[in-house]
């Protein structure tokens, strides 16, 4: 079978009432697409026995692959297992010895006694194939609905589900012929979606048939442009999309594209810092440590990140970063002058090659006519030379902090590119 389409189902009242965010569906969809399996639908179902069966009856008519997460825990509201037994017409249960051994080993390692409730998680409908869960107590289950439909039930705990998913994909590949789905993603920053769309009208109309373009805006990462193909030779399609990206780069001004893969700004900045051999420190006011947080989230950050400080009050800007009191008195904390002195003070404090600073007004209060909410000054000090930029955003407090952080990372990215380009130019002379 070549036209394989999947539906991802999440089960749990906690998702429907907004108590938790469903990250499982996004992860599963991403991995299935990489494997050439098209995800055509996502459904969230509450902890209701009849609703689960009703939805699965409908979904199984339309999709070859159904992947369910959630509802496999030991409590009374975890009813997925019983619903699947009813849905598949199974009245018998069996204890999976492999999963029972794992459960006993997990509790022994924790120094805890295994209760009957824990052991019951190894009991599964007799008509399913079990994928043992080495990370937890609830195994994954595979059901053959008919000759053309597979149903998978996975635990809802993200790290358990993620560990089991490769086995799920292997089983799908053994039973179906996935399509040659190809994606190429270009990441842009600093240009509104409508403006970008207008700029790319001619380029978009010239895309070969079979290539689909999607605009994916995100306040933290800018706008991603995703090219996709769903049929044909994979290598030929990838080469064709690479050619399209080359023509795209001729349309957009330098600096707008920050990555030619599905990426984020902090990853790009981290790679630039690694390749430049420079060290960085961060002085933050309005971003409250967010820049440092995303930088240290990358493996190997200790090679280039030396430290950061949040100087939220004027007093700490003065006492720790040596911002001149007269600077704040004459220009205010949200100013070019203050941002510049913060960056230079931070660079000297940590002894780094480069330092970046932020000072702004995230809101909702604190704004004035001359310095409205959403204002930010960003400065970068490179071995004593300081550059600044000013921006204005129009979100709420949380959104403004996200945008401030991204704007600072993008400013740092551009400065690092200039430094690297200058080094290469000097080396050629």
XYZ file of C-alpha atoms in Angstrom:
429
model
C 0.000 0.000 0.000
C 1.488 3.337 -1.060
C -1.044 5.964 0.078
C -0.420 5.710 3.785
C -1.998 8.349 6.030
C -1.830 8.558 9.800
C -4.024 10.023 12.508
C -2.599 10.938 15.914
C -4.964 10.736 18.888
C -4.310 12.083 22.358
C -6.477 10.870 25.209
C -7.023 12.766 28.444
C -9.324 15.389 29.924
C -6.241 17.357 30.998
C -5.539 18.219 27.350
C -9.108 19.255 26.528
C -9.380 21.590 29.525
C -6.013 23.193 28.779
C -4.310 21.909 31.916
C -1.381 20.573 29.901
C -0.098 21.287 26.404
C -0.033 18.406 23.931
C 3.601 18.150 22.844
C 3.327 14.470 21.927
C 1.432 15.066 18.689
C 4.028 17.519 17.399
C 6.875 15.126 18.192
C 5.149 12.126 16.611
C 4.157 14.098 13.517
C 7.708 15.330 13.027
C 9.176 11.830 13.261
C 6.532 10.292 11.007
C 7.135 12.917 8.338
C 10.853 12.215 8.464
C 10.003 8.562 7.830
C 7.793 9.384 4.832
C 4.500 8.854 6.662
C 1.956 11.617 6.102
C 0.005 12.766 9.153
C -3.417 13.865 7.914
C -5.267 14.434 11.189
C -4.844 15.015 14.921
C -7.620 14.367 17.426
C -7.916 14.929 21.181
C -10.392 12.764 23.082
C -11.459 13.005 26.719
C -11.383 10.246 29.318
C -14.770 8.948 28.207
C -15.204 5.272 27.292
C -17.945 5.770 24.702
C -16.253 8.787 23.115
C -13.005 6.863 22.663
C -14.792 4.006 20.875
C -16.941 6.371 18.806
C -13.911 8.365 17.631
C -11.827 5.280 16.877
C -14.670 3.794 14.834
C -14.768 6.910 12.680
C -10.994 7.339 12.441
C -10.333 3.708 11.504
C -12.465 4.125 8.377
C -10.265 6.919 7.044
C -6.675 6.155 8.086
C -4.162 3.331 7.686
C -2.233 4.182 10.841
C -3.662 5.358 14.162
C -1.307 6.339 16.971
C -2.833 6.932 20.399
C -1.044 8.419 23.391
C -2.310 8.591 26.945
C -4.764 6.834 29.211
C -2.531 3.863 30.092
C -1.767 4.790 33.696
C -2.761 2.847 36.837
C -5.639 5.096 37.947
C -9.378 4.664 37.356
C -9.553 7.460 34.774
C -6.978 5.667 32.597
C -9.426 3.694 30.459
C -7.667 3.475 27.086
C -6.746 -0.205 27.499
C -10.336 -1.267 28.246
C -11.705 0.888 25.439
C -9.271 -0.660 22.949
C -10.273 -4.159 24.039
C -13.935 -3.310 23.457
C -13.202 -1.555 20.159
C -11.256 -4.531 18.800
C -13.768 -7.088 20.091
C -11.406 -8.715 22.581
C -12.758 -10.181 25.825
C -9.564 -11.812 27.066
C -6.527 -10.327 28.782
C -3.040 -11.658 29.366
C -0.044 -10.635 31.461
C 2.989 -9.715 29.390
C 5.936 -11.296 31.202
C 8.536 -8.993 29.630
C 6.768 -5.858 30.837
C 6.166 -7.371 34.278
C 9.906 -8.005 34.643
C 10.601 -4.396 33.669
C 8.089 -3.127 36.246
C 9.656 -5.218 39.005
C 13.145 -4.064 38.008
C 12.100 -0.398 38.016
C 10.618 -0.620 41.521
C 13.545 -2.623 42.844
C 15.910 0.060 41.573
C 13.829 2.693 43.365
C 13.801 0.648 46.558
C 10.003 0.445 46.492
C 7.571 -2.446 46.800
C 5.583 -3.422 43.703
C 1.840 -3.217 44.324
C -0.836 -5.187 42.502
C -1.882 -1.960 40.805
C 1.611 -1.661 39.372
C 1.612 -5.291 38.211
C -1.748 -4.777 36.524
C -0.107 -2.442 34.049
C 1.516 -5.485 32.436
C -1.958 -6.906 31.710
C -2.981 -6.269 28.092
C -5.743 -7.366 25.690
C -4.872 -10.811 24.340
C -5.191 -9.710 20.697
C -2.418 -7.088 20.770
C 1.305 -7.247 20.140
C 3.304 -5.690 22.984
C 6.275 -3.354 22.604
C 7.950 -3.434 26.052
C 8.444 -0.043 27.682
C 11.927 0.074 29.226
C 11.370 3.618 30.528
C 8.117 3.070 32.405
C 5.409 0.686 33.533
C 2.842 0.850 30.704
C 3.801 -1.052 27.535
C 2.947 0.026 24.012
C 0.326 -2.071 22.232
C -0.183 -2.808 18.538
C -3.559 -3.872 17.121
C -4.346 -5.095 13.608
C -7.742 -3.495 12.994
C -8.004 -5.092 9.552
C -5.712 -5.964 6.664
C -5.005 -2.303 5.939
C -5.085 -0.559 9.340
C -2.699 -0.611 12.296
C -3.476 0.967 15.667
C -0.737 1.790 18.174
C -1.335 2.732 21.801
C 1.560 4.475 23.566
C 1.972 5.900 27.075
C 1.369 9.627 27.340
C 4.552 10.380 29.305
C 6.649 12.179 26.652
C 10.041 10.580 27.295
C 8.466 7.110 27.379
C 6.554 7.733 24.154
C 9.659 9.126 22.438
C 11.675 6.017 23.311
C 8.969 3.714 21.909
C 8.288 5.615 18.687
C 11.221 4.193 16.641
C 9.792 0.688 17.147
C 6.399 1.952 15.998
C 7.894 3.419 12.831
C 9.756 0.165 12.137
C 6.486 -1.776 12.318
C 4.756 0.708 10.014
C 7.572 0.391 7.480
C 7.308 -3.411 7.610
C 3.604 -3.265 6.757
C 3.341 -0.297 4.402
C 5.327 1.513 1.736
C 5.858 5.065 3.005
C 5.885 7.892 0.489
C 9.012 9.852 -0.356
C 8.118 12.906 1.695
C 10.818 15.577 1.481
C 11.091 18.882 3.309
C 13.498 21.774 3.084
C 13.189 24.618 5.570
C 14.604 28.128 5.368
C 14.496 30.277 8.518
C 14.083 34.048 8.268
C 14.012 36.785 10.873
C 13.229 40.477 10.986
C 10.558 40.724 8.299
C 6.733 40.549 8.716
C 4.899 37.641 7.110
C 2.814 39.855 4.810
C 5.896 41.739 3.603
C 7.769 38.501 3.047
C 4.851 37.066 1.088
C 4.719 40.148 -1.159
C 8.460 39.930 -1.790
C 8.203 36.275 -2.769
C 5.176 36.467 -5.085
C 7.187 35.981 -8.284
C 9.488 33.396 -6.738
C 6.560 31.420 -5.342
C 4.728 31.402 -8.685
C 7.857 30.006 -10.361
C 8.110 26.980 -8.046
C 7.913 23.686 -9.959
C 4.649 21.778 -9.766
C 4.672 19.291 -6.920
C 6.546 21.604 -4.553
C 4.357 23.028 -1.814
C 5.319 26.201 0.090
C 4.203 26.904 3.661
C 4.784 30.031 5.798
C 5.352 29.105 9.459
C 5.503 32.217 11.693
C 6.777 32.043 15.258
C 7.563 34.987 17.569
C 10.702 33.272 18.861
C 12.163 32.007 15.598
C 10.829 34.350 12.929
C 9.182 32.940 9.804
C 10.162 29.548 8.488
C 9.602 28.819 4.817
C 9.028 25.113 4.288
C 9.220 23.486 0.875
C 7.624 20.036 0.653
C 7.172 17.260 -1.887
C 5.116 14.118 -1.356
C 5.841 11.953 -4.385
C 8.594 11.107 -6.832
C 12.278 10.375 -6.451
C 13.571 11.640 -3.102
C 17.075 12.616 -4.221
C 15.773 14.392 -7.317
C 13.237 16.313 -5.237
C 15.869 17.367 -2.705
C 18.119 18.684 -5.479
C 15.190 20.543 -7.020
C 14.311 22.174 -3.696
C 17.958 23.119 -3.124
C 17.880 24.945 -6.473
C 14.711 26.763 -5.392
C 16.429 27.852 -2.178
C 19.375 29.251 -4.123
C 17.021 31.438 -6.171
C 15.250 32.451 -2.948
C 18.546 33.741 -1.535
C 18.895 35.972 -4.596
C 15.500 37.550 -3.855
C 15.952 38.261 -0.132
C 18.426 40.767 1.269
C 21.514 39.397 3.052
C 20.913 38.715 6.729
C 17.201 37.905 6.485
C 17.867 34.181 6.145
C 19.607 32.877 9.245
C 19.493 29.159 8.495
C 18.833 26.801 5.601
C 17.632 24.035 7.888
C 14.872 23.723 10.476
C 16.694 25.663 13.176
C 16.429 28.368 15.824
C 18.424 31.498 16.533
C 20.157 30.215 19.654
C 21.472 27.166 17.788
C 22.855 29.342 15.003
C 24.445 31.752 17.497
C 25.967 28.840 19.406
C 27.541 27.424 16.250
C 28.911 30.838 15.299
C 30.463 31.268 18.735
C 32.043 27.822 18.465
C 33.451 28.488 15.003
C 34.724 31.963 15.903
C 36.462 30.764 19.064
C 35.055 33.768 20.936
C 33.651 33.817 24.450
C 30.433 35.613 25.379
C 28.744 37.019 28.464
C 25.268 38.470 28.885
C 23.852 41.402 30.868
C 20.059 41.414 30.953
C 17.411 43.678 32.325
C 14.089 43.341 30.466
C 14.800 39.786 29.255
C 15.345 38.562 32.815
C 17.919 35.866 32.055
C 16.149 34.468 29.005
C 19.131 34.966 26.672
C 21.473 33.141 29.028
C 18.917 30.380 29.447
C 18.608 29.612 25.729
C 22.364 29.828 25.169
C 23.237 27.365 27.929
C 20.543 24.968 26.704
C 22.890 24.012 23.868
C 25.433 21.205 24.350
C 28.980 22.518 24.575
C 27.900 25.949 25.825
C 30.711 25.958 28.389
C 33.173 26.354 25.515
C 31.993 29.889 24.793
C 29.484 31.036 27.445
C 31.256 32.398 30.537
C 28.404 33.902 32.510
C 25.436 36.186 32.676
C 23.816 38.597 35.072
C 20.341 40.080 35.457
C 20.645 43.708 36.552
C 16.981 44.558 36.786
C 17.223 47.607 39.011
C 19.128 50.801 38.305
C 21.188 50.265 41.462
C 22.528 46.913 40.248
C 23.297 48.358 36.823
C 25.401 50.978 38.575
C 27.034 48.844 41.286
C 27.764 45.694 39.267
C 28.117 46.818 35.648
C 29.575 50.260 36.381
C 26.867 52.123 34.514
C 27.417 55.785 35.369
C 24.672 57.215 37.630
C 24.670 60.310 35.426
C 23.846 58.130 32.406
C 20.640 56.906 33.999
C 19.833 60.359 35.342
C 20.279 62.047 31.960
C 19.116 59.335 29.551
C 17.190 56.786 31.593
C 17.787 53.056 31.965
C 16.153 52.335 28.608
C 18.608 54.149 26.389
C 21.478 53.674 23.984
C 23.886 55.039 26.551
C 22.799 52.666 29.331
C 22.751 49.610 27.043
C 26.257 50.461 25.816
C 27.685 50.768 29.311
C 25.923 47.578 30.405
C 27.498 45.608 27.542
C 30.985 46.982 28.131
C 30.687 46.521 31.897
C 29.580 42.933 31.400
C 32.441 42.183 29.008
C 34.970 43.498 31.517
C 33.275 41.784 34.461
C 33.438 38.328 32.889
C 36.563 38.873 30.808
C 34.942 37.753 27.550
C 35.614 38.663 23.933
C 32.042 39.759 23.389
C 29.103 40.766 25.576
C 25.483 41.550 24.842
C 23.063 43.614 26.920
C 19.327 44.321 26.916
C 17.348 47.085 28.563
C 13.723 47.796 27.776
C 10.093 47.956 28.873
C 8.252 44.638 28.656
C 5.010 46.018 30.086
C 2.224 46.237 30.806
C 3.221 49.348 32.770
C 6.271 51.588 32.729
C 5.900 53.084 29.276
C 5.903 56.765 28.325
C 5.198 58.696 25.132
C 8.890 58.783 24.292
C 9.589 55.246 25.530
C 6.433 53.170 25.048
C 5.873 49.635 26.278
C 7.690 47.265 23.936
C 10.774 49.484 23.601
C 14.182 47.831 23.832
C 17.814 48.829 23.413
C 20.347 46.093 22.673
C 24.110 46.559 22.730
C 27.010 44.333 21.758
C 30.534 45.046 22.968
C 33.336 43.419 21.004
C 36.739 44.000 22.570
C 35.827 47.529 23.588
C 33.863 48.541 20.486
C 30.131 48.858 21.115
C 27.230 48.708 18.662
C 23.594 49.328 19.569
C 20.186 48.787 18.042
C 16.697 49.880 19.062
C 13.411 48.070 18.445
C 9.746 48.412 19.343
C 7.273 45.547 19.723
C 3.550 45.503 20.451
C 2.767 42.345 22.399
C 1.877 41.616 25.996
C 4.619 41.193 28.596
C 5.321 37.527 27.878
C 5.340 37.992 24.115
C 7.545 41.082 24.349
C 10.153 39.208 26.390
C 10.209 36.451 23.761
C 10.618 39.005 20.978
C 13.277 40.940 22.931
C 15.266 37.726 23.341
C 15.017 36.812 19.667
C 15.934 40.331 18.595
C 19.021 40.248 20.814
C 20.093 36.847 19.506
C 19.651 38.011 15.925
C 21.704 41.152 16.580
C 24.438 39.011 18.129
C 24.247 36.628 15.153
C 24.830 39.445 12.668
C 27.774 40.794 14.644
C 29.362 37.363 14.863
C 29.031 36.904 11.099
C 30.801 40.234 10.547
C 33.597 39.190 12.913
C 34.029 35.817 11.199
C 33.927 37.388 7.718
C 36.538 39.974 8.730
C 38.804 37.250 10.125
C 38.548 35.325 6.871
C 39.272 38.473 4.873
C 42.354 39.252 6.981
C 43.594 35.687 6.601
C 43.372 35.993 2.816
C 45.461 39.184 2.716
